[in-house]
PDB file of C-alpha atoms in Angstrom:
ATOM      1  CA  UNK A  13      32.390   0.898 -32.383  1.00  0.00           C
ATOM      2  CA  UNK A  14      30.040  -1.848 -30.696  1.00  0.00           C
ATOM      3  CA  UNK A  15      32.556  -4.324 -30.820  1.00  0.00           C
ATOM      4  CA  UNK A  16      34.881  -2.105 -28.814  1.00  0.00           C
ATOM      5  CA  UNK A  17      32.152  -1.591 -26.022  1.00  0.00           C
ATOM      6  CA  UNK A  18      31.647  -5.030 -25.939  1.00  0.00           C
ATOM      7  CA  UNK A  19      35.236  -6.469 -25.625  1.00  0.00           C
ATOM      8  CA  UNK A  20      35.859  -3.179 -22.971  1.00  0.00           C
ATOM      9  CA  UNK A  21      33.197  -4.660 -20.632  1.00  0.00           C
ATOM     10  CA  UNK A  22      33.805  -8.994 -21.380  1.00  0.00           C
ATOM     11  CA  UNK A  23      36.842  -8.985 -18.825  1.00  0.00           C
ATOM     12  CA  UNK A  24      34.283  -7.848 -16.162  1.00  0.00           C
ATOM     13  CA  UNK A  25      32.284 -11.213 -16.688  1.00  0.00           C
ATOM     14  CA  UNK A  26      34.931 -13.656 -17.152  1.00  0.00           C
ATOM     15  CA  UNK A  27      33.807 -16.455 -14.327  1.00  0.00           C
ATOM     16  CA  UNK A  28      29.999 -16.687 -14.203  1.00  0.00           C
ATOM     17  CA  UNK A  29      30.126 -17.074 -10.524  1.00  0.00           C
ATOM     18  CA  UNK A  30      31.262 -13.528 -10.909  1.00  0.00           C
ATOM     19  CA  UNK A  31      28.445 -12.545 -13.272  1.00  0.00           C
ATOM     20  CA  UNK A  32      26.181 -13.644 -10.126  1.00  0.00           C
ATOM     21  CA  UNK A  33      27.558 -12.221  -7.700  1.00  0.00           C
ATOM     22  CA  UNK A  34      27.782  -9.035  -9.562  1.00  0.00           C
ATOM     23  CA  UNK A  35      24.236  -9.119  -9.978  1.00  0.00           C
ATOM     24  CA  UNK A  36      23.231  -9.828  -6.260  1.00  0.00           C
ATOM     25  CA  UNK A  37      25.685  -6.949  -5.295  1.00  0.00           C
ATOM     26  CA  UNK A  38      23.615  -4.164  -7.570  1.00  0.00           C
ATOM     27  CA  UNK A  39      20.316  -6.025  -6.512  1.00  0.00           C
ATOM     28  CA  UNK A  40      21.331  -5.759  -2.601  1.00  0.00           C
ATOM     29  CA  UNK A  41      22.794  -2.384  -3.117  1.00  0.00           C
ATOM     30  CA  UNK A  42      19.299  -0.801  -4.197  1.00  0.00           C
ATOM     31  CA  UNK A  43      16.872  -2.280  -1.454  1.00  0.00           C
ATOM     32  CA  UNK A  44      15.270  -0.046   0.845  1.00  0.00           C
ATOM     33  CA  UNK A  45      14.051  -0.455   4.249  1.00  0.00           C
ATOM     34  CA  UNK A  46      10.248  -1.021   4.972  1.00  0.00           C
ATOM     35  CA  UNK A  47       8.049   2.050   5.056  1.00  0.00           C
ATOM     36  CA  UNK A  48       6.191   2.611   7.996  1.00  0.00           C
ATOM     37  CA  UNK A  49       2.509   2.305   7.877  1.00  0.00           C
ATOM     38  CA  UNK A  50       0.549   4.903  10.140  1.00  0.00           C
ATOM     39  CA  UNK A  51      -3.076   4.387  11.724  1.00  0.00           C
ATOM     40  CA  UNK A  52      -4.620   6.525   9.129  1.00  0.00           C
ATOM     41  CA  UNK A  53      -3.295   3.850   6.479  1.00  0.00           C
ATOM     42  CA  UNK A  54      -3.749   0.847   8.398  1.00  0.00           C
ATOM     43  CA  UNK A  55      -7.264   2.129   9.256  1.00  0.00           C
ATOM     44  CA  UNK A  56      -7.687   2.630   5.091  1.00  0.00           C
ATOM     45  CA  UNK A  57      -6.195  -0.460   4.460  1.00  0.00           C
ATOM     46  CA  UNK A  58      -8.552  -2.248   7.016  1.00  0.00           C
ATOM     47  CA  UNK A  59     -11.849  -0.716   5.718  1.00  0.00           C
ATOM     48  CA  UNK A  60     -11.206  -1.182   2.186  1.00  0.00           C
ATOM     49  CA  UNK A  61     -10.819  -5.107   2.704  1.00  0.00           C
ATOM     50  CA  UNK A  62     -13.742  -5.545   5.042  1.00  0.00           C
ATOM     51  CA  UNK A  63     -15.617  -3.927   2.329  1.00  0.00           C
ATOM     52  CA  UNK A  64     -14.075  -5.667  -0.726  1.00  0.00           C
ATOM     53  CA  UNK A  65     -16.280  -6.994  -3.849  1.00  0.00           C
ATOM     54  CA  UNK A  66     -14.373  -9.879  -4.776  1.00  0.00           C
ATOM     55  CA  UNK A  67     -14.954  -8.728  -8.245  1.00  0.00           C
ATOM     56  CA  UNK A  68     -13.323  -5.754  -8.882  1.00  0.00           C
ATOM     57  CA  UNK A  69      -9.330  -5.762  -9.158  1.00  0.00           C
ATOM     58  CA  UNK A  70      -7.640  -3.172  -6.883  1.00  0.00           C
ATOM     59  CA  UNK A  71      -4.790  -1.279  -6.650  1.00  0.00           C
ATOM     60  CA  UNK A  72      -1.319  -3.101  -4.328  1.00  0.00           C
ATOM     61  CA  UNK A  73       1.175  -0.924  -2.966  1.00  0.00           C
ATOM     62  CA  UNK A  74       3.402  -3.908  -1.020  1.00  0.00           C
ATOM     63  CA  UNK A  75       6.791  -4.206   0.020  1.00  0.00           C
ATOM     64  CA  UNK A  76       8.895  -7.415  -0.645  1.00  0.00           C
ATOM     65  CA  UNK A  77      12.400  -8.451  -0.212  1.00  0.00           C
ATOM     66  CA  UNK A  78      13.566  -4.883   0.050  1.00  0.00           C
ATOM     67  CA  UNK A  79      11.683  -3.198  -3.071  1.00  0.00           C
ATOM     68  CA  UNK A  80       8.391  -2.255  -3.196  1.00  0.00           C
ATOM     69  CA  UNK A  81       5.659  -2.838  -5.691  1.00  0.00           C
ATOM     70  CA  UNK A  82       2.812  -1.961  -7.240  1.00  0.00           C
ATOM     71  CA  UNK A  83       0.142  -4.666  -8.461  1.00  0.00           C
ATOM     72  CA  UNK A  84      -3.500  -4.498  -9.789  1.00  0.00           C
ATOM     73  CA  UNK A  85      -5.316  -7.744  -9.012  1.00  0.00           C
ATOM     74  CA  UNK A  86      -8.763  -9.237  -7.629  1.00  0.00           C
ATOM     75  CA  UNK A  87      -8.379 -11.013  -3.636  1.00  0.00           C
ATOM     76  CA  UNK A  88      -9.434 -14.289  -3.956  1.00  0.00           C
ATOM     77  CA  UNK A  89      -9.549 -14.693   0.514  1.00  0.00           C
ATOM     78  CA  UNK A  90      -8.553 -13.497   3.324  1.00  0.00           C
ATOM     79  CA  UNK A  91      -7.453 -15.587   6.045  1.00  0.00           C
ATOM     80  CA  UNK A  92      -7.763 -13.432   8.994  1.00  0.00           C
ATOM     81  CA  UNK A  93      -6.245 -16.471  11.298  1.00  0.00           C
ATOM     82  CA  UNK A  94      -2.777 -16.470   9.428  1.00  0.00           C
ATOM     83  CA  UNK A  95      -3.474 -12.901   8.137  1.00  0.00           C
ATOM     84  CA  UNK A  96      -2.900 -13.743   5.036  1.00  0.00           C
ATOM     85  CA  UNK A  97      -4.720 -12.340   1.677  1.00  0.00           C
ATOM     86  CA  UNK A  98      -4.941 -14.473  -1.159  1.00  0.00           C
ATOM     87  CA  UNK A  99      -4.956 -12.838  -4.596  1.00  0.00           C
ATOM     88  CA  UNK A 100      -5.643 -14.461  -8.202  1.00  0.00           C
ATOM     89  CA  UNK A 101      -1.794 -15.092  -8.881  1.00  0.00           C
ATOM     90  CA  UNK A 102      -0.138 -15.223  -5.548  1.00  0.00           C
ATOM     91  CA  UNK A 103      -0.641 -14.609  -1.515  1.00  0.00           C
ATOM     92  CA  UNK A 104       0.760 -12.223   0.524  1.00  0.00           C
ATOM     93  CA  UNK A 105       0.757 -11.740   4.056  1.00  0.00           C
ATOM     94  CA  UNK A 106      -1.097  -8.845   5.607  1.00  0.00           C
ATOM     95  CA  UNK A 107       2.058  -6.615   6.801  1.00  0.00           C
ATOM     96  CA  UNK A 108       3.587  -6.711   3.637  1.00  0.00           C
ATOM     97  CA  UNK A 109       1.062  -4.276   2.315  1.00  0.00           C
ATOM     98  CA  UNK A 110       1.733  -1.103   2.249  1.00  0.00           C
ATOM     99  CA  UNK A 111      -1.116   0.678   0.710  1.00  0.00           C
ATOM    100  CA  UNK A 112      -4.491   0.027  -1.103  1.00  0.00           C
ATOM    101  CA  UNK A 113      -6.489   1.529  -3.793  1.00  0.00           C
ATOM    102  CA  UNK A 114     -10.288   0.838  -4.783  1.00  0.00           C
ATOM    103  CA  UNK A 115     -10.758   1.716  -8.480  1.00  0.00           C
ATOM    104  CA  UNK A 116     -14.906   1.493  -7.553  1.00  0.00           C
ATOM    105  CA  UNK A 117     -14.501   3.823  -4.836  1.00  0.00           C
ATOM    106  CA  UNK A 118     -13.647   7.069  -6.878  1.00  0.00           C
ATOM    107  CA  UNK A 119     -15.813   6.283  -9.369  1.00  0.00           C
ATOM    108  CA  UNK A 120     -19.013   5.798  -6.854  1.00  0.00           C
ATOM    109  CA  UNK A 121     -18.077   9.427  -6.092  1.00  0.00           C
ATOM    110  CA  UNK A 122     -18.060  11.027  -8.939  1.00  0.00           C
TER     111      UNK A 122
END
């Protein structure tokens, strides 16, 4: 019975230019438009990295190439010129980030 699935679908991906273009079709098809950030989150967003220990990993809510994402990693910098933040594995600049999360900062309340 698995061969039969298999052989049903192989005329589908019979060029591999197709196969490609297949997949950026389903990729492209599920992208979403940037959420909008209000004050209240900007103003969140804003204390939480003036206030930042550099050694405690926090929560990333960003948006990238039409999908958004969520990460868990320490900032490395900030470069407030380029508004840019600088994280262990990558950088990301500051309007791609759509929300953040301070592990420390619910557990300092409770």
């Amino acid at each position: 019975m698995k061969e039969r699935g298999m052989k049903k679908w192989l005329p589908f991906s019979s060029l591999v230019e197709q196969g490609k273009i297949l997949e950026r079709m389903i990729y492209d098809k599920y992208k979403i438009d940037k959420p909008l950030v209000f004050n209240e989150h900007t103003r969140k967003i804003d204390k939480i990295l003036k206030e930042y220990d550099y050694k405690t990993p926090l929560n990333i809510l960003i948006y990238y190439d039409g999908y958004l994402y969520r990460l868990k990693d320490k900032i490395v910098s900030i470069d407030i010129n380029k508004k840019i933040v600088y994280f262990t594995s990558f950088y990301l600049p500051l309007k791609n980030i759509i929300d953040i999360d301070n592990e420390d900062l619910f557990n300092s309340i409770c």
